[in-house]
mmCIF file of C-alpha atoms in Angstrom:
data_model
loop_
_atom_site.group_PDB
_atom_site.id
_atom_site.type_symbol
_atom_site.label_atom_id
_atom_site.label_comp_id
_atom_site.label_asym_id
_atom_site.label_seq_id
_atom_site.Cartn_x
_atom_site.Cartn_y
_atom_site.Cartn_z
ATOM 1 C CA UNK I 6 0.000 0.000 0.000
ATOM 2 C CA UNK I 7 1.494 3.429 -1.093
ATOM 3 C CA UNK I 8 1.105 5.704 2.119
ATOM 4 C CA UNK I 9 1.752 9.201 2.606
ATOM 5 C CA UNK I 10 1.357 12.334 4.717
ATOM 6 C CA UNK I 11 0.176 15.832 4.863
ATOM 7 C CA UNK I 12 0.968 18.529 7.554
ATOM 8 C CA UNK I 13 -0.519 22.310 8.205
ATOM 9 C CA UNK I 14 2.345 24.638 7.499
ATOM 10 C CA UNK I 15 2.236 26.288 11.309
ATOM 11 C CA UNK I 16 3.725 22.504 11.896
ATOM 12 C CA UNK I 17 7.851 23.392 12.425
ATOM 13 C CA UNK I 18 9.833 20.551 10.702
ATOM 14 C CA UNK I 19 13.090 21.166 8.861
ATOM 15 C CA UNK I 20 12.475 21.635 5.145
ATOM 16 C CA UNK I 21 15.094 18.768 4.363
ATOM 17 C CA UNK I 22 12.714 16.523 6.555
ATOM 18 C CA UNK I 23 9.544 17.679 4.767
ATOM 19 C CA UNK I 24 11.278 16.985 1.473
ATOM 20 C CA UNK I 25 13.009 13.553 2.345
ATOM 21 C CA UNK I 26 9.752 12.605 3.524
ATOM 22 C CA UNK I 27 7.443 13.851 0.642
ATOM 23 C CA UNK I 28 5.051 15.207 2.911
ATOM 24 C CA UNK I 29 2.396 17.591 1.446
ATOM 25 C CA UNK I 30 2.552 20.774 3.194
ATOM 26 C CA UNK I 31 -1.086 22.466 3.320
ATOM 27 C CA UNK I 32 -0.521 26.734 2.882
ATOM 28 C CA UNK I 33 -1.674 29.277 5.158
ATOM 29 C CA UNK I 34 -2.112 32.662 3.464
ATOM 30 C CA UNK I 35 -0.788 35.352 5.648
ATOM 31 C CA UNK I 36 -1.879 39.278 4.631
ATOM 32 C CA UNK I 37 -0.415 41.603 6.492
ATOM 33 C CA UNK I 38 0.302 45.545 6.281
ATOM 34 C CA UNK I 39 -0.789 45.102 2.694
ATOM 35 C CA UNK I 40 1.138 42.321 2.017
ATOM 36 C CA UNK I 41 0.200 38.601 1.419
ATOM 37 C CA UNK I 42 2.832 35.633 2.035
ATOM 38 C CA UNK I 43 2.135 32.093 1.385
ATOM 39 C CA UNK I 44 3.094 30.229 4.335
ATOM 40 C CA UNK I 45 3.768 26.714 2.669
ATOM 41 C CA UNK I 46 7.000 26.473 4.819
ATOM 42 C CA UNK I 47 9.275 27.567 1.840
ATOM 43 C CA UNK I 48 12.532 28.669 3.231
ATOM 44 C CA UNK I 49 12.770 32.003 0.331
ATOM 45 C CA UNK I 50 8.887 32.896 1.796
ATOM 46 C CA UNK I 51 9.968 32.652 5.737
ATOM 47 C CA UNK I 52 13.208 34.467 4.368
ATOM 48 C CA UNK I 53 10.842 37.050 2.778
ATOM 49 C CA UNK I 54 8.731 38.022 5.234
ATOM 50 C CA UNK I 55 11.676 37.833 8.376
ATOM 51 C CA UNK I 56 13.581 40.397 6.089
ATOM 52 C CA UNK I 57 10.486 42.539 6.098
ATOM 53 C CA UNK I 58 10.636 43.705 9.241
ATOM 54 C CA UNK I 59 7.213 43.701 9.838
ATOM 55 C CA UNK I 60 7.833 43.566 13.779
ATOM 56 C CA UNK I 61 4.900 44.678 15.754
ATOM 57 C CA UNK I 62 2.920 45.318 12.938
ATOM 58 C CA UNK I 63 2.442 41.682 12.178
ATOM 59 C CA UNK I 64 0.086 41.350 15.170
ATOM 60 C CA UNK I 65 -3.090 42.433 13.234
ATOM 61 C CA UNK I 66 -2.457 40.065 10.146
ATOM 62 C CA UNK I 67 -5.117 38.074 9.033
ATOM 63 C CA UNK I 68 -4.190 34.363 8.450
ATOM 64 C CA UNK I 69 -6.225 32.018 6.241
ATOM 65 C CA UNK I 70 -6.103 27.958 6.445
ATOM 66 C CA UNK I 71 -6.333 25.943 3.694
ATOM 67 C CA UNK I 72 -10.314 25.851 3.551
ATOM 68 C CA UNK I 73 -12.178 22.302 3.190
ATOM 69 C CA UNK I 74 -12.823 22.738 -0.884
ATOM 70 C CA UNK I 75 -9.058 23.649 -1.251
ATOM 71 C CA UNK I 76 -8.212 20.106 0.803
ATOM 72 C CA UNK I 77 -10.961 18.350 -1.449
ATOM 73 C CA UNK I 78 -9.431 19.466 -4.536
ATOM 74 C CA UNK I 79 -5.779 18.735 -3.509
ATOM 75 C CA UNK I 80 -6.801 15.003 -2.686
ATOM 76 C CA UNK I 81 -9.224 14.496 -5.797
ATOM 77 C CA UNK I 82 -6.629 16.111 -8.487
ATOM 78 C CA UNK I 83 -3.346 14.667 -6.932
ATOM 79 C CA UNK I 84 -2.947 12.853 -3.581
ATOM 80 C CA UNK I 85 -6.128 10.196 -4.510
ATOM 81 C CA UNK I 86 -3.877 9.028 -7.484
ATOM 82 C CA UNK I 87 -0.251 9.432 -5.933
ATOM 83 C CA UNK I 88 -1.310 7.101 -2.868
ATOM 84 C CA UNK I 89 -3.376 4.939 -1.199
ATOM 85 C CA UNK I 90 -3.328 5.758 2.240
ATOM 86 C CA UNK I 91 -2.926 9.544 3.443
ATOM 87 C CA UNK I 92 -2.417 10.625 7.117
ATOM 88 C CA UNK I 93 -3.287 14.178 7.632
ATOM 89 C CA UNK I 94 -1.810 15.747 10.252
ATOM 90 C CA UNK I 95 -2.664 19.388 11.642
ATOM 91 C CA UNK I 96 -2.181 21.809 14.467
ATOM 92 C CA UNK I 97 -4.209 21.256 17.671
ATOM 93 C CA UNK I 98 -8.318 21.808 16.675
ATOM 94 C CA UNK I 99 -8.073 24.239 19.543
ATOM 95 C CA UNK I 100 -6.314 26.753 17.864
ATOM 96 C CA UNK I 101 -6.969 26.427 14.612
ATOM 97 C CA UNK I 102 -9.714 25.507 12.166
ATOM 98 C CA UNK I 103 -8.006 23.527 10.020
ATOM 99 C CA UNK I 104 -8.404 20.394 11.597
ATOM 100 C CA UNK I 105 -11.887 20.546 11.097
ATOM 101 C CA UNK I 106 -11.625 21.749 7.689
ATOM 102 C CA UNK I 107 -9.672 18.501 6.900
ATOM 103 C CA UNK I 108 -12.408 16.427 8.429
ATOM 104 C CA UNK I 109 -14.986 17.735 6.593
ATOM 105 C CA UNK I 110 -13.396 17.776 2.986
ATOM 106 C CA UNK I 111 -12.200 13.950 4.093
ATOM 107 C CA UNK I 112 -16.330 12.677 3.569
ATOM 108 C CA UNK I 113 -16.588 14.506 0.023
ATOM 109 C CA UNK I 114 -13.255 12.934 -0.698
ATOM 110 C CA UNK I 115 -14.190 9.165 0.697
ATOM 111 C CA UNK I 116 -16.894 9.682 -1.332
ATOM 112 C CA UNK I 117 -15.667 10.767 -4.643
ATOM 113 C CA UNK I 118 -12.167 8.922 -4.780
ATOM 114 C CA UNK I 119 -13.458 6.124 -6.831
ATOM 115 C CA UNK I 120 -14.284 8.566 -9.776
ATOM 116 C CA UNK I 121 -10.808 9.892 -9.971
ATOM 117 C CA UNK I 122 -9.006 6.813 -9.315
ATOM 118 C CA UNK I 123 -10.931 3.884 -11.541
ATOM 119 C CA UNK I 124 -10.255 6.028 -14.946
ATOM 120 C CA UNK I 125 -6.563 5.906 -14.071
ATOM 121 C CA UNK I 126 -6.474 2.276 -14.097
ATOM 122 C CA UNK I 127 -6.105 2.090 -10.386
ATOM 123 C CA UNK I 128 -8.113 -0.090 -8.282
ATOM 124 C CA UNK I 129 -8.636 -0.580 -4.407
ATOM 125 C CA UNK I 130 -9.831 1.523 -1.336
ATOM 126 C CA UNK I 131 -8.694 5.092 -0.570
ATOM 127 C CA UNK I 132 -8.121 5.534 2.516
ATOM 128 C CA UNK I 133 -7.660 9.117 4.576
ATOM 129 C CA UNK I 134 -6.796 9.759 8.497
ATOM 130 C CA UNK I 135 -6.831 12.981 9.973
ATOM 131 C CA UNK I 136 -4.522 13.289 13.355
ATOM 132 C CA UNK I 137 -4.728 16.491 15.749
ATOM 133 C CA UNK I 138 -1.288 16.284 17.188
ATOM 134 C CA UNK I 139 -2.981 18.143 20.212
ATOM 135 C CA UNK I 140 -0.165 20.808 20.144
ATOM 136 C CA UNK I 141 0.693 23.732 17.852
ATOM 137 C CA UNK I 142 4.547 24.486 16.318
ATOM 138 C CA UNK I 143 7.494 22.399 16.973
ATOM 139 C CA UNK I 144 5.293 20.658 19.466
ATOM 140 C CA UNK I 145 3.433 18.889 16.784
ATOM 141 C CA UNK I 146 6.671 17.217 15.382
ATOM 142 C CA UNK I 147 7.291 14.137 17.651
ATOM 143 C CA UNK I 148 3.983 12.831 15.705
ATOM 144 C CA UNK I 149 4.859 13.760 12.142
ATOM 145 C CA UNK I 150 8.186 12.535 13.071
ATOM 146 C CA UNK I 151 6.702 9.149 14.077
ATOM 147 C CA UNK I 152 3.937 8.802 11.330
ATOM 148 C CA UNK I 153 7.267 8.816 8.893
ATOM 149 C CA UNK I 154 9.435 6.532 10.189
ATOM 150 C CA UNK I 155 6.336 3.856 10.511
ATOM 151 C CA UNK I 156 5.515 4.389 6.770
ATOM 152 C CA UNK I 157 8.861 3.683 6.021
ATOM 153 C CA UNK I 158 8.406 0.586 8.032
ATOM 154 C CA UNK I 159 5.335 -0.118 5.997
ATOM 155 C CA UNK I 160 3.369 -0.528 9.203
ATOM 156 C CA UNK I 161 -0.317 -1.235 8.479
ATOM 157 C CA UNK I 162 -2.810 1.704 8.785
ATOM 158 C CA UNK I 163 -4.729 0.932 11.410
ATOM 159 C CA UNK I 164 -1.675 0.169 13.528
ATOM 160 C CA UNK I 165 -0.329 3.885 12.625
ATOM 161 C CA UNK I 166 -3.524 5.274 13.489
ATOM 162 C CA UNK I 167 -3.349 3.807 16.934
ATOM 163 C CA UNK I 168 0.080 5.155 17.616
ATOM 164 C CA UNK I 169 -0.318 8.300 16.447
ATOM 165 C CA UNK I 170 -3.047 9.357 18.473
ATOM 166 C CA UNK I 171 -1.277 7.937 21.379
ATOM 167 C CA UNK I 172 1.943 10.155 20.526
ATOM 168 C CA UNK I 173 -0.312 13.145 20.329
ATOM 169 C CA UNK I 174 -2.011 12.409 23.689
ATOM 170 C CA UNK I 175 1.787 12.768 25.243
ATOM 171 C CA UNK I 176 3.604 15.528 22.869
ATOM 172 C CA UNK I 177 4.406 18.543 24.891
ATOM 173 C CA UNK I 178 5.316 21.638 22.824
ATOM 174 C CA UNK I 179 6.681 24.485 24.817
ATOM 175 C CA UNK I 180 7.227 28.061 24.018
ATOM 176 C CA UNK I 181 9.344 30.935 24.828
ATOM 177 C CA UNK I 182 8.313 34.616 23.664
ATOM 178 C CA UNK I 183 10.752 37.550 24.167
ATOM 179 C CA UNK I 184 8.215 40.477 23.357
ATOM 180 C CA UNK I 185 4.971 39.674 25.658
ATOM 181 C CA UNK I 186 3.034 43.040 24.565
ATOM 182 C CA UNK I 187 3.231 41.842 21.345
ATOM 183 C CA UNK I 188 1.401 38.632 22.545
ATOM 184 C CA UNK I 189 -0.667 40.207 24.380
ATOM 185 C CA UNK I 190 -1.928 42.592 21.100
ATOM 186 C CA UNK I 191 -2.135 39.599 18.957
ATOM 187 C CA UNK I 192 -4.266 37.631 21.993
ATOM 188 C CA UNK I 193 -6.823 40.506 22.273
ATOM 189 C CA UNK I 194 -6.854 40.388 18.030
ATOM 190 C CA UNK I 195 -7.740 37.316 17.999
ATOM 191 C CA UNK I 196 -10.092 37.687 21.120
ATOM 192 C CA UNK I 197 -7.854 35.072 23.214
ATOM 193 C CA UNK I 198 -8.017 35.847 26.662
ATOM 194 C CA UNK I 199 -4.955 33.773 27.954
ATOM 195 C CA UNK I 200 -2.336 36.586 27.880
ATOM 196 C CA UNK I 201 -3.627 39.382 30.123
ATOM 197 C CA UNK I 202 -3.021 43.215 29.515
ATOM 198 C CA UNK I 203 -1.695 43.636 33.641
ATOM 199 C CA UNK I 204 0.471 40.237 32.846
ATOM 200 C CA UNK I 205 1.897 41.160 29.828
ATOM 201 C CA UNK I 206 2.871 45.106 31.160
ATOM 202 C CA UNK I 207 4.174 44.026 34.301
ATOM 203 C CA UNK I 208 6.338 41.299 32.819
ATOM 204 C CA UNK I 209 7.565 43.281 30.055
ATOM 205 C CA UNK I 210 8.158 45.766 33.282
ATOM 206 C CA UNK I 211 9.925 42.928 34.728
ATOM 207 C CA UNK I 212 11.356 41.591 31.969
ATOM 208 C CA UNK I 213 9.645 38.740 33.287
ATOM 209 C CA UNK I 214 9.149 36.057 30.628
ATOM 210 C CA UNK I 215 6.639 33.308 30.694
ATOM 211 C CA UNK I 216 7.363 29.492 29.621
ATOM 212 C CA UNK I 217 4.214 28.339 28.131
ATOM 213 C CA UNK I 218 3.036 24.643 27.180
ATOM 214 C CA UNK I 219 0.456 23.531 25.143
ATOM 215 C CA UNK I 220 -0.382 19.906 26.132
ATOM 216 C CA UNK I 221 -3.352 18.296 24.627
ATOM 217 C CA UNK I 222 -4.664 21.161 22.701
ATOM 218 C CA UNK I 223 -4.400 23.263 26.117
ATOM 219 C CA UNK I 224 -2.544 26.217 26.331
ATOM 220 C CA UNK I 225 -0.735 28.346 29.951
ATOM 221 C CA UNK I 226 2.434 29.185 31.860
ATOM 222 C CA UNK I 227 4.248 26.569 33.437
ATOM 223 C CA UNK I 228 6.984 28.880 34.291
ATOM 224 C CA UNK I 229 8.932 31.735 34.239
ATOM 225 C CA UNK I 230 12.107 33.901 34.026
ATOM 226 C CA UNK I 231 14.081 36.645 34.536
ATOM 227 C CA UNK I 232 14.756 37.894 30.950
ATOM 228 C CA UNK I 233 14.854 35.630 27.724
ATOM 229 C CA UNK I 234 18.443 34.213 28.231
ATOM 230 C CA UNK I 235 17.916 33.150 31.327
ATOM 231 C CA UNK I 236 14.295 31.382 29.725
ATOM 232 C CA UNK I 237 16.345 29.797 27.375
ATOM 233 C CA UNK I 238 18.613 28.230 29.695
ATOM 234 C CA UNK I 239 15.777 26.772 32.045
ATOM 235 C CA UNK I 240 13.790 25.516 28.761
ATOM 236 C CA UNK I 241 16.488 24.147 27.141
ATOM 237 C CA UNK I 242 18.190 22.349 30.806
ATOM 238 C CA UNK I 243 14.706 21.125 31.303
ATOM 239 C CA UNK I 244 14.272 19.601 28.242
ATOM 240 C CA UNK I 245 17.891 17.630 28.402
ATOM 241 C CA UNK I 246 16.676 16.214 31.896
ATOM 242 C CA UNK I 247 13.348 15.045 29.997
ATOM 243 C CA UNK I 248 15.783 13.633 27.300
ATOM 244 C CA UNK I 249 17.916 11.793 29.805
ATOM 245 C CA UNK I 250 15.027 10.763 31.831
ATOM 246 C CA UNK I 251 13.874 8.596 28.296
ATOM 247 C CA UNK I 252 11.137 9.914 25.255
ATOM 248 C CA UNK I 253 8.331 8.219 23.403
ATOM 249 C CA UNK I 254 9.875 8.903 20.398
ATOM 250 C CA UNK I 255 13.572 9.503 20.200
ATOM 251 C CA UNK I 256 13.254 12.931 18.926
ATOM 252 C CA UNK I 257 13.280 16.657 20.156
ATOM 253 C CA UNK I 258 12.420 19.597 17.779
ATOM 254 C CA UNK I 259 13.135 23.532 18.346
ATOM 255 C CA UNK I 260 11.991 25.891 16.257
ATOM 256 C CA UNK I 261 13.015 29.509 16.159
ATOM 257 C CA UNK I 262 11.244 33.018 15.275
ATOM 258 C CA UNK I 263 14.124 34.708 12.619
ATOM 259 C CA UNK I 264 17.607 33.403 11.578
ATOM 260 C CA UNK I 265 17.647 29.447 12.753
ATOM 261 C CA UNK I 266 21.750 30.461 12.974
ATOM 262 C CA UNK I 267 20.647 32.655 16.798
ATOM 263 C CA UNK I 268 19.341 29.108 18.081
ATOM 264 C CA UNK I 269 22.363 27.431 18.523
ATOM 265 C CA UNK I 270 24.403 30.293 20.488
ATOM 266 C CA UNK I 271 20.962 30.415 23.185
ATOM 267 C CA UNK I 272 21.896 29.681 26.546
ATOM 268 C CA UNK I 273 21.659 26.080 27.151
ATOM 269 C CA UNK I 274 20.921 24.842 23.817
ATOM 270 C CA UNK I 275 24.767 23.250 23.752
ATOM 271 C CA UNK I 276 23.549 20.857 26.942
ATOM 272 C CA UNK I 277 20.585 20.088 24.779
ATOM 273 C CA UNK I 278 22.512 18.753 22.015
ATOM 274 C CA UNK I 279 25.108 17.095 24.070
ATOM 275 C CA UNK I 280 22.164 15.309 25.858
ATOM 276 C CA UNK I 281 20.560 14.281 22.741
ATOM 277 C CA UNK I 282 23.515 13.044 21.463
ATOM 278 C CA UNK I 283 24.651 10.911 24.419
ATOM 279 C CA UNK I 284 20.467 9.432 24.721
ATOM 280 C CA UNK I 285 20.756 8.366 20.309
ATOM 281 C CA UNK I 286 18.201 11.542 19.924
ATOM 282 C CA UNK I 287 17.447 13.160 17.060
ATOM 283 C CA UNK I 288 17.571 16.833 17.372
ATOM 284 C CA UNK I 289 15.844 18.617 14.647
ATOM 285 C CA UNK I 290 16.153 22.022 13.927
ATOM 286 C CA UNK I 291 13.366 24.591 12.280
ATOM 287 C CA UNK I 292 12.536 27.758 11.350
ATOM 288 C CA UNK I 293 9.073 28.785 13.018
ATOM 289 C CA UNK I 294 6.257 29.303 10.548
ATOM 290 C CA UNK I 295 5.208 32.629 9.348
ATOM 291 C CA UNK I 296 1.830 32.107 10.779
ATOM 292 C CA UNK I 297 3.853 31.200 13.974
ATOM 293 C CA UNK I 298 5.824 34.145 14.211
ATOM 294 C CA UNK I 299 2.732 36.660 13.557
ATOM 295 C CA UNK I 300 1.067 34.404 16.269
ATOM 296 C CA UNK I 301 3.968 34.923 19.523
ATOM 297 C CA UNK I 302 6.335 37.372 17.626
ATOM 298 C CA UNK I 303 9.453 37.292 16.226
ATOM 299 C CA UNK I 304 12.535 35.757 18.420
ATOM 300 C CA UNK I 305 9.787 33.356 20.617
ATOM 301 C CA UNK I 306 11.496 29.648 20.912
ATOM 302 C CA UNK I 307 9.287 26.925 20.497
ATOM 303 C CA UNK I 308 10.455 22.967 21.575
ATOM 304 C CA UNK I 309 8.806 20.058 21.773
ATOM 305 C CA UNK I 310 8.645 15.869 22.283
ATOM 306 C CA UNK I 311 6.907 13.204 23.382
ATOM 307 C CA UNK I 312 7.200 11.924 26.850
ATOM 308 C CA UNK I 313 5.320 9.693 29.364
ATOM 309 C CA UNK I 314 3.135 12.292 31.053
ATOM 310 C CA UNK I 315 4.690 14.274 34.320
ATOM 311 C CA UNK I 316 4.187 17.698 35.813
ATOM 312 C CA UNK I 317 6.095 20.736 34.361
ATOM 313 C CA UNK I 318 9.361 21.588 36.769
ATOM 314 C CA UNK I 319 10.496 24.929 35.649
#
């Protein structure tokens, strides 16, 4: 059975992993100060719009999922014919619509497939799973991650299905953000309560900076620090103790907001790698999406993996 995948392009995975893995990125159309940027996790677009220098302005863009006729028309005139089996992976449903706008183009597609598919002289079942990874950015990467590497092992479908959801029940995707009134302006945009006005002035008074989690599509501080360095440092030492203490899936992702050459010189982020390295994990390394920086800001960190579930010890 030829089996493939599809991700939401506010899911950070290296391009050379997207690529070596075929994976079908769905676009997000990002319009902002008069400009539009298609964020289909092109390197030259991310590129584009950091050069910009859109900065706070970026907080009133309007973003634009793939809708469900665009997702129909993606699986009847290509994927239906270039596979069998598609897993569709998105962005917790929480935050984003997209997830439900692959669900419902996946009935009109289950039920046209067999129009597209018998002309071409290919017969058999379609088949089409949609997965919420439960988390949002780099966070959603231990479950793309696995879905690949059990395609390649030509696991059956139903037995990918059951994994995957499990991975996504115990990804935890954190996130640092160095400008927290920018947060704060993009929360009350899109009429998110979860970053308060008298939070987000006294820690930018502070220079307090929040670590946030999302884990299982919810979203709120687990910690904090004084200043963004020092953030760095406890997210990154935290997540080599998480590493050492054993994953789900022997990988950790980190995305950043801007040049992906500022992650590696982070406070921290050298124990990370060491940690990874001496445990046989993969670390990958992204840039965050556009829709991901107009989301927390340019310069926010974002990590994630799977692990048995365990309080936050920041």
């Amino acid at each position: 059975m030829r089996m493939g995948l599809t991700m939401d392009a506010a899911c950070d995975l290296p391009q050379a992993f997207v690529q070596e893995h075929r994976i079908t990125v769905m676009p997000i159309t990002v319009k902002v100060d008069g400009e539009t940027f298609m964020d289909d996790r092109d390197p030259a677009e991310i590129q584009r719009f950091i050069n910009r220098r859109l900065g706070n302005r970026s907080h009133s863009a309007e973003t634009e999922p793939t809708t469900a006729e665009e997702v129909q028309q993606l699986f009847l005139k290509r994927l239906v014919l270039e596979q069998d089996c598609m897993f569709c992976l998105t962005i917790t449903a929480t935050r984003s619509p997209i997830h439900d706008n692959v669900v419902r183009a996946s009935f009109a597609v289950l039920r046209g497939y067999r129009e597209v598919r018998e002309p071409a002289g290919i017969n058999g079942p379609f088949l089409m799973r949609v997965i919420d990874t439960r988390n949002i950015f780099a966070g959603a990467a231990p479950a793309i991650w696995e879905a690949a590497r059990l395609i390649a092992a030509d696991e059956a479908p139903a037995t990918i299905r059951e994994r995957l959801n499990h991975i996504a029940n115990h990804s935890y995707g954190y996130m640092l953000p160095r400008d927290l009134y920018y947060l704060r302006a993009r929360a009350k945009k899109k009429n998110d309560r979860s970053v308060g006005l008298f939070s987000a002035v006294l820690g930018s008074a502070l220079d307090i900076k929040p670590i946030l989690r999302c884990f299982r599509g919810e979203t709120g501080p687990v910690g904090k620090a004084r200043g963004f360095e020092q953030g760095a440092q406890q997210l990154f030492d935290y997540a080599a103790a998480r590493v050492r203490a054993g994953l789900l899936v022997p990988v950790v992702c980190a995305s950043y907001g801007g040049d992906l050459a500022v992650l590696s010189h982070l406070p921290g982020y050298t124990g990370l790698r060491t940690a990874c390295e001496e445990c046989g994990v993969t670390l990958l390394e992204a840039p965050m999406s556009i829709t991901g920086m107009v989301n927390v800001g340019e310069g926010a960190v974002t990590l994630g993996f799977a692990a048995e579930e365990h309080e936050a010890a920041f």
